[in-house]
Tab-separated table of C-alpha atoms and ligand atoms in Angstrom:
chain	number	residue	atom	x	y	z
A	1	UNK	CA	0.000	0.000	0.000
A	2	UNK	CA	2.680	2.438	1.087
A	3	UNK	CA	4.630	1.480	-2.007
A	4	UNK	CA	1.795	2.330	-4.335
A	5	UNK	CA	1.041	5.582	-2.589
A	6	UNK	CA	4.642	6.600	-3.003
A	7	UNK	CA	4.596	5.850	-6.694
A	8	UNK	CA	1.419	7.784	-7.356
A	9	UNK	CA	2.617	10.911	-5.616
A	10	UNK	CA	6.060	10.751	-7.199
A	11	UNK	CA	4.399	10.587	-10.560
A	12	UNK	CA	2.005	13.412	-9.660
A	13	UNK	CA	4.842	15.759	-8.793
A	14	UNK	CA	6.641	14.836	-11.987
A	15	UNK	CA	3.595	15.670	-14.071
A	16	UNK	CA	2.920	18.938	-12.239
A	17	UNK	CA	6.464	20.131	-12.844
A	18	UNK	CA	6.253	19.076	-16.452
A	19	UNK	CA	3.024	21.082	-16.729
A	20	UNK	CA	4.982	24.236	-15.972
A	21	UNK	CA	7.847	23.423	-18.322
A	22	UNK	CA	5.820	22.428	-21.371
A	23	UNK	CA	4.078	25.292	-23.117
A	24	UNK	CA	4.549	27.840	-25.855
A	25	UNK	CA	8.281	27.472	-25.286
A	26	UNK	CA	8.208	24.076	-26.995
A	27	UNK	CA	5.649	24.685	-29.718
A	28	UNK	CA	6.341	28.311	-30.560
A	29	UNK	CA	9.649	29.574	-29.188
A	30	UNK	CA	11.955	26.607	-29.702
A	31	UNK	CA	11.135	26.180	-33.425
A	32	UNK	CA	11.197	29.890	-34.190
A	33	UNK	CA	14.533	30.486	-32.438
A	34	UNK	CA	16.046	27.391	-34.048
A	35	UNK	CA	14.940	28.835	-37.381
A	36	UNK	CA	16.298	32.348	-36.843
A	37	UNK	CA	19.567	31.095	-35.333
A	38	UNK	CA	20.622	28.784	-38.128
A	39	UNK	CA	19.284	25.356	-37.119
A	40	UNK	CA	21.322	22.428	-35.787
A	41	UNK	CA	24.211	24.485	-34.363
A	42	UNK	CA	21.737	26.345	-32.182
A	43	UNK	CA	20.125	23.075	-31.118
A	44	UNK	CA	23.533	21.735	-30.068
A	45	UNK	CA	24.351	24.816	-27.977
A	46	UNK	CA	20.861	24.692	-26.464
A	47	UNK	CA	21.426	21.041	-25.456
A	48	UNK	CA	24.759	21.898	-23.846
A	49	UNK	CA	23.226	24.871	-22.019
A	50	UNK	CA	20.412	22.644	-20.769
A	51	UNK	CA	22.796	19.983	-19.440
A	52	UNK	CA	25.555	22.185	-18.007
A	53	UNK	CA	23.457	25.058	-16.699
A	54	UNK	CA	19.722	24.381	-16.930
A	55	UNK	CA	19.506	21.040	-15.151
A	56	UNK	CA	21.859	21.979	-12.254
A	57	UNK	CA	19.992	25.250	-11.648
A	58	UNK	CA	16.634	23.480	-11.822
A	59	UNK	CA	17.719	20.913	-9.221
A	60	UNK	CA	19.120	23.648	-6.971
A	61	UNK	CA	15.976	25.764	-7.250
A	62	UNK	CA	13.619	22.912	-6.405
A	63	UNK	CA	15.840	21.915	-3.467
A	64	UNK	CA	15.846	25.467	-2.062
A	65	UNK	CA	12.070	25.699	-2.307
A	66	UNK	CA	11.461	22.338	-0.690
A	67	UNK	CA	13.879	23.078	2.134
A	68	UNK	CA	12.453	26.526	2.914
A	69	UNK	CA	8.819	25.716	2.040
A	70	UNK	CA	8.022	29.293	1.075
A	71	UNK	CA	7.727	31.721	-1.849
A	72	UNK	CA	10.764	32.910	-3.822
A	73	UNK	CA	11.511	35.946	-1.599
A	74	UNK	CA	10.815	34.435	1.826
A	75	UNK	CA	12.741	31.255	0.969
A	76	UNK	CA	16.014	33.188	0.786
A	77	UNK	CA	15.178	34.979	4.026
A	78	UNK	CA	14.588	31.649	5.726
A	79	UNK	CA	17.686	29.955	4.296
A	80	UNK	CA	20.003	32.914	4.804
A	81	UNK	CA	18.622	35.144	7.579
A	82	UNK	CA	21.862	37.120	7.986
A	83	UNK	CA	22.396	38.060	4.364
A	84	UNK	CA	19.280	39.914	3.181
A	85	UNK	CA	20.899	40.501	-0.212
A	86	UNK	CA	19.902	37.067	-1.495
A	87	UNK	CA	16.208	37.784	-1.430
A	88	UNK	CA	16.782	40.142	-4.352
A	89	UNK	CA	16.751	36.913	-6.425
A	90	UNK	CA	13.078	36.641	-5.520
A	91	UNK	CA	12.338	40.276	-6.365
A	92	UNK	CA	14.107	39.937	-9.703
A	93	UNK	CA	11.912	36.935	-10.338
A	94	UNK	CA	8.864	39.084	-9.740
A	95	UNK	CA	9.963	41.501	-12.473
A	96	UNK	CA	10.801	38.612	-14.799
A	97	UNK	CA	7.385	37.041	-14.203
A	98	UNK	CA	5.573	40.211	-15.225
A	99	UNK	CA	7.773	40.787	-18.290
A	100	UNK	CA	7.356	37.200	-19.463
A	101	UNK	CA	3.591	37.266	-19.011
A	102	UNK	CA	3.321	40.573	-20.904
A	103	UNK	CA	4.339	38.852	-24.139
A	104	UNK	CA	3.475	35.224	-23.303
A	105	UNK	CA	-0.222	36.058	-22.888
A	106	UNK	CA	-0.119	37.783	-26.281
A	107	UNK	CA	1.236	34.676	-28.005
A	108	UNK	CA	-1.338	32.574	-26.137
A	109	UNK	CA	-3.905	35.010	-27.556
A	110	UNK	CA	-2.708	34.229	-31.092
A	111	UNK	CA	-3.190	30.532	-30.344
A	112	UNK	CA	-6.792	31.179	-29.264
A	113	UNK	CA	-7.345	33.229	-32.416
A	114	UNK	CA	-6.038	30.293	-34.452
A	115	UNK	CA	-8.498	27.957	-32.747
A	116	UNK	CA	-11.292	30.131	-34.141
A	117	UNK	CA	-9.611	30.532	-37.518
A	118	UNK	CA	-9.162	26.776	-37.856
A	119	UNK	CA	-12.868	26.289	-37.104
A	120	UNK	CA	-13.968	28.775	-39.745
A	121	UNK	CA	-11.685	27.248	-42.356
A	122	UNK	CA	-9.597	30.419	-42.631
A	123	UNK	CA	-6.377	28.426	-42.419
A	124	UNK	CA	-6.794	25.917	-45.214
A	125	UNK	CA	-3.757	26.716	-47.301
A	126	UNK	CA	-0.196	25.574	-47.826
A	127	UNK	CA	0.789	28.735	-49.684
A	128	UNK	CA	3.455	30.758	-47.816
A	129	UNK	CA	2.139	34.104	-49.077
A	130	UNK	CA	-1.433	33.440	-47.927
A	131	UNK	CA	-0.245	32.018	-44.599
A	132	UNK	CA	1.838	35.102	-43.965
A	133	UNK	CA	-1.071	37.388	-44.826
A	134	UNK	CA	-3.365	35.563	-42.379
A	135	UNK	CA	-0.901	35.896	-39.515
A	136	UNK	CA	-0.008	39.474	-40.472
A	137	UNK	CA	-3.654	40.521	-40.468
A	138	UNK	CA	-4.067	39.219	-36.930
A	139	UNK	CA	-1.010	40.808	-35.340
A	140	UNK	CA	-1.208	44.119	-37.184
A	141	UNK	CA	-4.810	44.752	-36.149
A	142	UNK	CA	-4.669	46.696	-32.869
A	143	UNK	CA	-8.169	45.633	-31.849
A	144	UNK	CA	-7.620	41.939	-32.526
A	145	UNK	CA	-4.178	41.796	-30.948
A	146	UNK	CA	-5.422	43.509	-27.783
A	147	UNK	CA	-8.680	41.628	-27.501
A	148	UNK	CA	-7.108	38.187	-27.814
A	149	UNK	CA	-4.576	39.046	-25.128
A	150	UNK	CA	-7.328	40.353	-22.875
A	151	UNK	CA	-9.304	37.184	-23.461
A	152	UNK	CA	-6.341	35.195	-22.166
A	153	UNK	CA	-5.978	37.511	-19.159
A	154	UNK	CA	-9.696	37.279	-18.401
A	155	UNK	CA	-9.645	33.500	-18.716
A	156	UNK	CA	-6.665	33.262	-16.415
A	157	UNK	CA	-8.295	35.580	-13.880
A	158	UNK	CA	-11.540	33.650	-14.131
A	159	UNK	CA	-9.797	30.337	-13.616
A	160	UNK	CA	-8.125	31.611	-10.462
A	161	UNK	CA	-11.218	33.361	-9.096
A	162	UNK	CA	-13.441	30.372	-9.653
A	163	UNK	CA	-10.802	28.360	-7.852
A	164	UNK	CA	-10.526	25.964	-10.750
A	165	UNK	CA	-6.831	26.413	-11.435
A	166	UNK	CA	-6.258	22.917	-10.066
A	167	UNK	CA	-8.826	21.790	-12.600
A	168	UNK	CA	-7.032	23.497	-15.467
A	169	UNK	CA	-3.716	22.103	-14.357
A	170	UNK	CA	-5.247	18.658	-14.107
A	171	UNK	CA	-6.718	19.112	-17.580
A	172	UNK	CA	-3.415	20.364	-18.963
A	173	UNK	CA	-1.718	17.293	-17.572
A	174	UNK	CA	-4.317	14.874	-18.910
A	175	UNK	CA	-4.284	16.548	-22.311
A	176	UNK	CA	-0.513	16.565	-22.588
A	177	UNK	CA	-0.284	12.957	-23.825
A	178	UNK	CA	-2.826	13.881	-26.484
A	179	UNK	CA	-0.694	16.818	-27.605
A	180	UNK	CA	2.275	14.467	-27.705
A	181	UNK	CA	0.380	12.028	-29.960
A	182	UNK	CA	-0.788	14.788	-32.272
A	183	UNK	CA	2.784	16.031	-32.576
A	184	UNK	CA	3.909	12.534	-33.525
A	185	UNK	CA	1.215	12.374	-36.210
A	186	UNK	CA	2.315	15.797	-37.473
A	187	UNK	CA	5.928	14.601	-37.600
A	188	UNK	CA	5.006	11.566	-39.651
A	189	UNK	CA	3.120	13.744	-42.141
A	190	UNK	CA	5.832	16.368	-42.266
A	191	UNK	CA	8.661	13.843	-42.648
A	192	UNK	CA	6.922	12.132	-45.570
A	193	UNK	CA	6.443	15.345	-47.545
A	194	UNK	CA	8.596	15.584	-50.681
A	195	UNK	CA	11.723	17.552	-49.802
A	196	UNK	CA	11.492	16.776	-46.082
A	197	UNK	CA	15.135	15.689	-45.858
A	198	UNK	CA	16.374	19.241	-46.156
A	199	UNK	CA	14.443	20.175	-43.036
A	200	UNK	CA	15.999	17.304	-41.116
A	201	UNK	CA	19.443	18.411	-42.247
A	202	UNK	CA	18.681	21.956	-41.088
A	203	UNK	CA	17.627	20.671	-37.680
A	204	UNK	CA	20.283	18.007	-37.087
A	205	UNK	CA	23.420	18.704	-39.182
A	206	UNK	CA	25.227	21.550	-37.436
A	207	UNK	CA	26.885	24.336	-39.396
A	208	UNK	CA	29.362	25.697	-36.883
A	209	UNK	CA	29.982	28.884	-38.820
A	210	UNK	CA	26.492	30.003	-37.815
A	211	UNK	CA	27.263	29.922	-34.086
A	212	UNK	CA	28.069	33.419	-32.844
A	213	UNK	CA	27.737	35.220	-29.529
A	214	UNK	CA	24.106	36.110	-30.127
A	215	UNK	CA	23.326	32.463	-30.812
A	216	UNK	CA	25.030	31.412	-27.563
A	217	UNK	CA	23.065	33.863	-25.423
A	218	UNK	CA	19.765	33.042	-27.125
A	219	UNK	CA	20.316	29.311	-26.583
A	220	UNK	CA	21.202	29.888	-22.946
A	221	UNK	CA	18.123	32.075	-22.479
A	222	UNK	CA	15.936	29.413	-24.071
A	223	UNK	CA	17.342	26.772	-21.707
A	224	UNK	CA	16.190	28.925	-18.762
A	225	UNK	CA	12.833	29.760	-20.313
A	226	UNK	CA	12.110	26.132	-21.212
A	227	UNK	CA	12.797	24.712	-17.766
A	228	UNK	CA	10.931	27.594	-16.039
A	229	UNK	CA	14.058	28.457	-14.038
A	230	UNK	CA	15.941	31.570	-12.946
A	231	UNK	CA	12.950	33.452	-11.540
A	232	UNK	CA	11.416	31.323	-8.821
A	233	UNK	CA	8.792	29.203	-10.572
A	234	UNK	CA	10.672	25.981	-9.880
A	235	UNK	CA	11.544	27.200	-6.394
A	236	UNK	CA	7.878	27.869	-5.681
A	237	UNK	CA	6.914	24.478	-7.145
A	238	UNK	CA	9.688	22.897	-5.076
A	239	UNK	CA	8.022	24.272	-1.964
A	240	UNK	CA	5.053	22.024	-2.775
A	241	UNK	CA	7.248	18.914	-3.322
A	242	UNK	CA	6.897	15.952	-0.977
A	243	UNK	CA	9.796	15.237	1.414
A	244	UNK	CA	10.477	11.812	-0.083
A	245	UNK	CA	10.557	13.036	-3.701
A	246	UNK	CA	13.856	12.332	-5.468
A	247	UNK	CA	14.628	15.830	-6.788
A	248	UNK	CA	17.529	15.112	-9.193
A	249	UNK	CA	15.655	12.223	-10.826
A	250	UNK	CA	12.446	14.225	-11.148
A	251	UNK	CA	14.267	17.187	-12.670
A	252	UNK	CA	16.135	14.992	-15.146
A	253	UNK	CA	12.912	13.306	-16.256
A	254	UNK	CA	11.134	16.638	-16.702
A	255	UNK	CA	14.084	17.921	-18.736
A	256	UNK	CA	14.050	14.857	-21.013
A	257	UNK	CA	10.282	14.875	-21.515
A	258	UNK	CA	10.304	18.608	-22.209
A	259	UNK	CA	13.108	18.191	-24.708
A	260	UNK	CA	11.213	15.457	-26.537
A	261	UNK	CA	8.209	17.742	-26.984
A	262	UNK	CA	10.451	20.473	-28.430
A	263	UNK	CA	12.211	18.068	-30.766
A	264	UNK	CA	8.880	16.688	-31.968
A	265	UNK	CA	7.697	20.221	-32.665
A	266	UNK	CA	10.925	20.871	-34.571
A	267	UNK	CA	10.515	17.697	-36.628
A	268	UNK	CA	6.913	18.579	-37.377
A	269	UNK	CA	7.841	22.054	-38.545
A	270	UNK	CA	11.191	22.127	-40.360
A	271	UNK	CA	10.605	19.397	-42.961
A	272	UNK	CA	7.385	21.225	-43.855
A	273	UNK	CA	9.158	24.586	-43.946
A	274	UNK	CA	11.446	23.322	-46.699
A	275	UNK	CA	8.813	21.226	-48.454
A	276	UNK	CA	6.392	24.132	-48.826
A	277	UNK	CA	8.967	26.881	-49.310
A	278	UNK	CA	8.492	28.787	-46.054
A	279	UNK	CA	11.290	30.904	-44.654
A	280	UNK	CA	12.986	29.074	-41.705
A	281	UNK	CA	14.030	32.426	-40.228
A	282	UNK	CA	10.487	33.865	-40.358
A	283	UNK	CA	10.509	34.545	-36.604
A	284	UNK	CA	7.517	34.399	-34.221
A	285	UNK	CA	5.108	33.713	-37.102
A	286	UNK	CA	6.855	30.454	-38.113
A	287	UNK	CA	4.652	28.006	-36.234
A	288	UNK	CA	1.448	29.816	-37.111
A	289	UNK	CA	2.215	29.552	-40.811
A	290	UNK	CA	3.740	26.083	-40.997
A	291	UNK	CA	1.542	23.973	-38.717
A	292	UNK	CA	-1.690	24.755	-40.617
A	293	UNK	CA	0.079	23.859	-43.860
A	294	UNK	CA	1.042	20.420	-42.532
A	295	UNK	CA	-2.498	19.763	-41.305
A	296	UNK	CA	-3.921	20.933	-44.593
A	297	UNK	CA	-2.012	18.204	-46.407
A	298	UNK	CA	-3.350	15.499	-44.102
A	299	UNK	CA	-6.674	13.607	-44.252
A	300	UNK	CA	-9.094	15.022	-41.657
A	301	UNK	CA	-6.598	17.804	-41.203
A	302	UNK	CA	-8.975	20.601	-40.242
A	303	UNK	CA	-10.366	18.690	-37.259
A	304	UNK	CA	-6.912	17.781	-36.029
A	305	UNK	CA	-5.738	21.347	-36.572
A	306	UNK	CA	-8.457	22.691	-34.284
A	307	UNK	CA	-7.589	20.033	-31.719
A	308	UNK	CA	-3.913	20.965	-31.963
A	309	UNK	CA	-4.527	24.656	-31.286
A	310	UNK	CA	-6.945	23.840	-28.449
A	311	UNK	CA	-4.330	21.604	-26.810
A	312	UNK	CA	-1.613	24.205	-27.278
A	313	UNK	CA	-3.908	26.828	-25.748
A	314	UNK	CA	-4.539	24.624	-22.717
A	315	UNK	CA	-0.806	23.926	-22.342
A	316	UNK	CA	-0.099	27.656	-22.486
A	317	UNK	CA	-2.695	28.332	-19.769
A	318	UNK	CA	-0.965	25.746	-17.569
A	319	UNK	CA	2.380	27.501	-18.038
A	320	UNK	CA	0.813	30.953	-17.437
A	321	UNK	CA	-0.680	29.757	-14.151
A	322	UNK	CA	2.747	28.492	-13.055
A	323	UNK	CA	4.382	31.860	-13.796
A	324	UNK	CA	1.567	33.703	-11.972
A	325	UNK	CA	2.181	31.483	-8.961
A	326	UNK	CA	5.441	33.368	-8.272
A	327	UNK	CA	3.941	36.844	-7.609
A	328	UNK	CA	0.745	35.413	-6.163
A	329	UNK	CA	2.562	33.192	-3.628
A	330	UNK	CA	4.709	36.180	-2.691
A	331	UNK	CA	1.832	38.619	-2.163
A	332	UNK	CA	-0.346	36.175	-0.283
A	333	UNK	CA	2.429	34.989	2.032
A	334	UNK	CA	4.261	38.267	2.591
A	335	UNK	CA	1.450	40.817	2.478
A	336	UNK	CA	-1.396	38.513	3.511
A	337	UNK	CA	-3.354	39.442	0.394
A	338	UNK	CA	-6.071	37.058	-0.751
A	339	UNK	CA	-5.258	34.932	-3.808
A	340	UNK	CA	-7.947	36.806	-5.657
A	341	UNK	CA	-6.573	40.249	-4.904
A	342	UNK	CA	-3.001	39.182	-5.678
A	343	UNK	CA	-4.062	37.673	-9.009
A	344	UNK	CA	-6.107	40.689	-10.048
A	345	UNK	CA	-3.292	43.102	-9.177
A	346	UNK	CA	-0.772	41.048	-11.147
A	347	UNK	CA	-3.080	40.708	-14.140
A	348	UNK	CA	-3.703	44.467	-14.141
A	349	UNK	CA	0.032	45.140	-14.341
A	350	UNK	CA	0.365	42.572	-17.113
A	351	UNK	CA	-2.487	44.156	-19.075
A	352	UNK	CA	-0.791	47.565	-18.842
A	353	UNK	CA	2.644	46.305	-19.822
A	354	UNK	CA	1.204	43.844	-22.292
A	355	UNK	CA	-0.656	46.462	-24.338
A	356	UNK	CA	2.461	47.982	-25.953
A	357	UNK	CA	3.713	44.429	-26.577
A	358	UNK	CA	0.549	43.309	-28.306
A	359	UNK	CA	0.390	46.541	-30.306
A	360	UNK	CA	4.038	46.304	-31.370
A	361	UNK	CA	3.050	45.292	-34.912
A	362	UNK	CA	0.694	48.250	-35.192
A	363	UNK	CA	0.244	51.343	-33.025
A	364	UNK	CA	3.426	51.045	-30.985
A	365	UNK	CA	5.725	49.699	-33.670
A	366	UNK	CA	7.909	52.781	-33.423
A	367	UNK	CA	8.309	52.530	-29.660
A	368	UNK	CA	11.725	50.936	-29.617
A	369	UNK	CA	14.568	50.644	-27.156
A	370	UNK	CA	17.973	49.261	-28.232
A	371	UNK	CA	16.302	48.675	-31.593
A	372	UNK	CA	13.726	46.298	-30.103
A	373	UNK	CA	9.967	46.860	-29.992
A	374	UNK	CA	8.118	46.222	-26.726
A	375	UNK	CA	7.336	42.579	-27.538
A	376	UNK	CA	10.961	41.721	-28.402
A	377	UNK	CA	12.312	43.845	-25.571
A	378	UNK	CA	10.278	42.046	-22.876
A	379	UNK	CA	11.297	38.712	-24.361
A	380	UNK	CA	14.965	39.709	-24.566
A	381	UNK	CA	15.105	41.286	-21.110
A	382	UNK	CA	13.504	38.299	-19.428
A	383	UNK	CA	15.119	35.358	-21.233
A	384	UNK	CA	18.516	36.820	-22.055
A	385	UNK	CA	19.103	39.063	-19.046
A	386	UNK	CA	16.950	38.430	-15.970
A	387	UNK	CA	16.701	34.626	-16.074
A	388	UNK	CA	20.466	34.064	-16.615
A	389	UNK	CA	21.230	36.663	-13.922
A	390	UNK	CA	18.871	34.885	-11.548
A	391	UNK	CA	20.632	31.667	-12.565
A	392	UNK	CA	24.079	33.041	-11.674
A	393	UNK	CA	22.824	34.208	-8.299
A	394	UNK	CA	21.217	30.849	-7.529
A	395	UNK	CA	24.511	29.101	-8.441
A	396	UNK	CA	26.519	31.488	-6.288
A	397	UNK	CA	24.068	31.152	-3.416
A	398	UNK	CA	24.211	27.362	-3.401
A	399	UNK	CA	27.876	26.987	-4.435
A	400	UNK	CA	29.471	29.585	-2.182
A	401	UNK	CA	27.040	30.355	0.609
A	402	UNK	CA	24.660	27.470	1.196
A	403	UNK	CA	27.409	24.885	0.834
A	404	UNK	CA	27.854	21.206	0.057
A	405	UNK	CA	26.700	19.698	3.376
A	406	UNK	CA	23.303	21.389	3.211
A	407	UNK	CA	22.995	20.626	-0.517
A	408	UNK	CA	23.743	16.970	0.252
A	409	UNK	CA	21.139	16.881	2.994
A	410	UNK	CA	18.554	18.564	0.775
A	411	UNK	CA	19.079	16.319	-2.251
A	412	UNK	CA	19.557	13.014	-0.427
A	413	UNK	CA	16.391	13.602	1.604
A	414	UNK	CA	18.539	13.713	4.757
A	415	UNK	CA	20.542	10.636	3.856
A	416	UNK	CA	17.670	8.465	2.643
A	417	UNK	CA	18.933	8.505	-0.950
A	418	UNK	CA	22.366	7.245	-1.884
A	419	UNK	CA	23.344	9.985	-4.358
A	420	UNK	CA	26.518	11.376	-2.788
A	421	UNK	CA	28.649	11.191	-5.935
A	422	UNK	CA	25.986	12.778	-8.069
A	423	UNK	CA	25.507	15.637	-5.624
A	424	UNK	CA	29.287	16.113	-5.453
A	425	UNK	CA	29.450	16.520	-9.223
A	426	UNK	CA	26.437	18.788	-9.183
A	427	UNK	CA	28.098	20.964	-6.562
A	428	UNK	CA	31.178	21.435	-8.774
A	429	UNK	CA	28.883	22.471	-11.617
A	430	UNK	CA	26.936	24.902	-9.436
A	431	UNK	CA	30.005	26.377	-7.745
A	432	UNK	CA	32.233	26.840	-10.778
A	433	UNK	CA	31.101	25.692	-14.163
A	434	UNK	CA	27.491	26.849	-14.574
A	435	UNK	CA	28.010	30.413	-13.241
A	436	UNK	CA	31.223	30.797	-15.230
A	437	UNK	CA	29.527	29.691	-18.438
A	438	UNK	CA	26.668	32.135	-17.886
A	439	UNK	CA	29.059	34.982	-17.110
A	440	UNK	CA	31.207	34.283	-20.175
A	441	UNK	CA	28.210	34.156	-22.497
A	442	UNK	CA	26.643	37.308	-21.023
A	443	UNK	CA	29.860	39.318	-21.059
A	444	UNK	CA	30.601	38.221	-24.593
A	445	UNK	CA	27.125	39.282	-25.624
A	446	UNK	CA	27.595	42.814	-24.345
A	447	UNK	CA	30.951	42.891	-26.115
A	448	UNK	CA	33.097	42.991	-23.000
A	449	UNK	CA	35.760	40.785	-24.622
B	501	LIG	N1	8.525	26.890	-19.599
B	501	LIG	C1	7.300	27.426	-20.112
B	501	LIG	C2	7.269	27.250	-21.622
B	501	LIG	O1	8.213	26.799	-22.183
B	501	LIG	C3	7.125	28.888	-19.766
B	501	LIG	C4	7.346	29.166	-18.336
B	501	LIG	C5	6.581	28.720	-17.293
B	501	LIG	C6	8.398	29.926	-17.797
B	501	LIG	N2	7.114	29.163	-16.120
B	501	LIG	C7	8.232	29.913	-16.402
B	501	LIG	C8	9.457	30.605	-18.365
B	501	LIG	C9	9.154	30.551	-15.596
B	501	LIG	C10	10.363	31.240	-17.539
B	501	LIG	C11	10.231	31.210	-16.162
B	501	LIG	O2	6.323	27.571	-22.249
């Protein structure tokens, strides 16, 4: 009996964590960044960043949360009462959460719009010019761009206020296998299109001349974004972990499962990109143009296309709720606000910040900073600056302040697990290698050397 209980809960935690990791990052961001950054070389750097930086930081974050059992700010206060500096990691996470949601909810809005478009048959074409026009019409219409984002914000608020967020998360988890199956079907169709081989070459045969500093930083940023790390989401989730959960194993499984979803999305998209003559470097529109084309060349395609966008929308809501959990846990625990008040306040800030992002293809297209419009700026600032910075600080906290004995205790469940060697290696990564890699990539990106 005890055995079975243990299994069920271990699996439940695994799936919950996966629910935060899997989202638009896999379906939308991974393919589009792989396309704009030259393909396989980017994928290789992304894999290295995930193994050498992403996984160690994820394990550390979950461990800190489970040990302190509190939100991202209070956890550092509890674990390091004499050095108040460290709680700035939590405050930085708050800023990152809001910036991410300001553009993430917009992209989720596009997915909802595509659910409707797929139902009305507006997407039935494999022609790149028509596909581009359809997407362009959506994002360049101020009213549509704003309204779809607000729909997502209202849905998210509604879900929290009705107290059904557990329900949505449960749904997201149950629907995930379905999304996985649909992606496999898409891959099969895409890989059997004439000319598919070129897409596979683009995705898996690295061209090292295409790897430059920008590519390195983008891949590192994606590794953080994908695993929901560097801003307290995993720490907050860790605070809900059970004491007997094996953290390193859980994190490794989540990483592998998340990676498979991204790779499936890549294999569904790139063969089709080359088969139909799309532009691999199209940017954020890539998925929205290519996926409908693959479905269109498949029997029963329009039904499956609707299902695909519905599932992606649900997955994105799951990820949004996990990002919201960071500010909401902080406000409820530190300021004793109700969940409802904390959610509404956060959503209001996101709506304000999100408006210039969603209008960045229309009314606010000339509002630029460092040559980036609001949408790209929020994305860049969060993934390429705040998350890696948070990552460095988490590494330094664990590697130089928290120390090996406490890390060992935290990850071995106070000696119950025999993972001493693994934790030793992880400590070397966290103390030296991961922070150094992040620093080198970030300094190189700002042209320091
Ligand atoms: N990982 C999610 C995705 O790929 C997005 C996400 C959820 C996230 N929580 C996060 C990104 C925390 C950064 C930080 O869609």
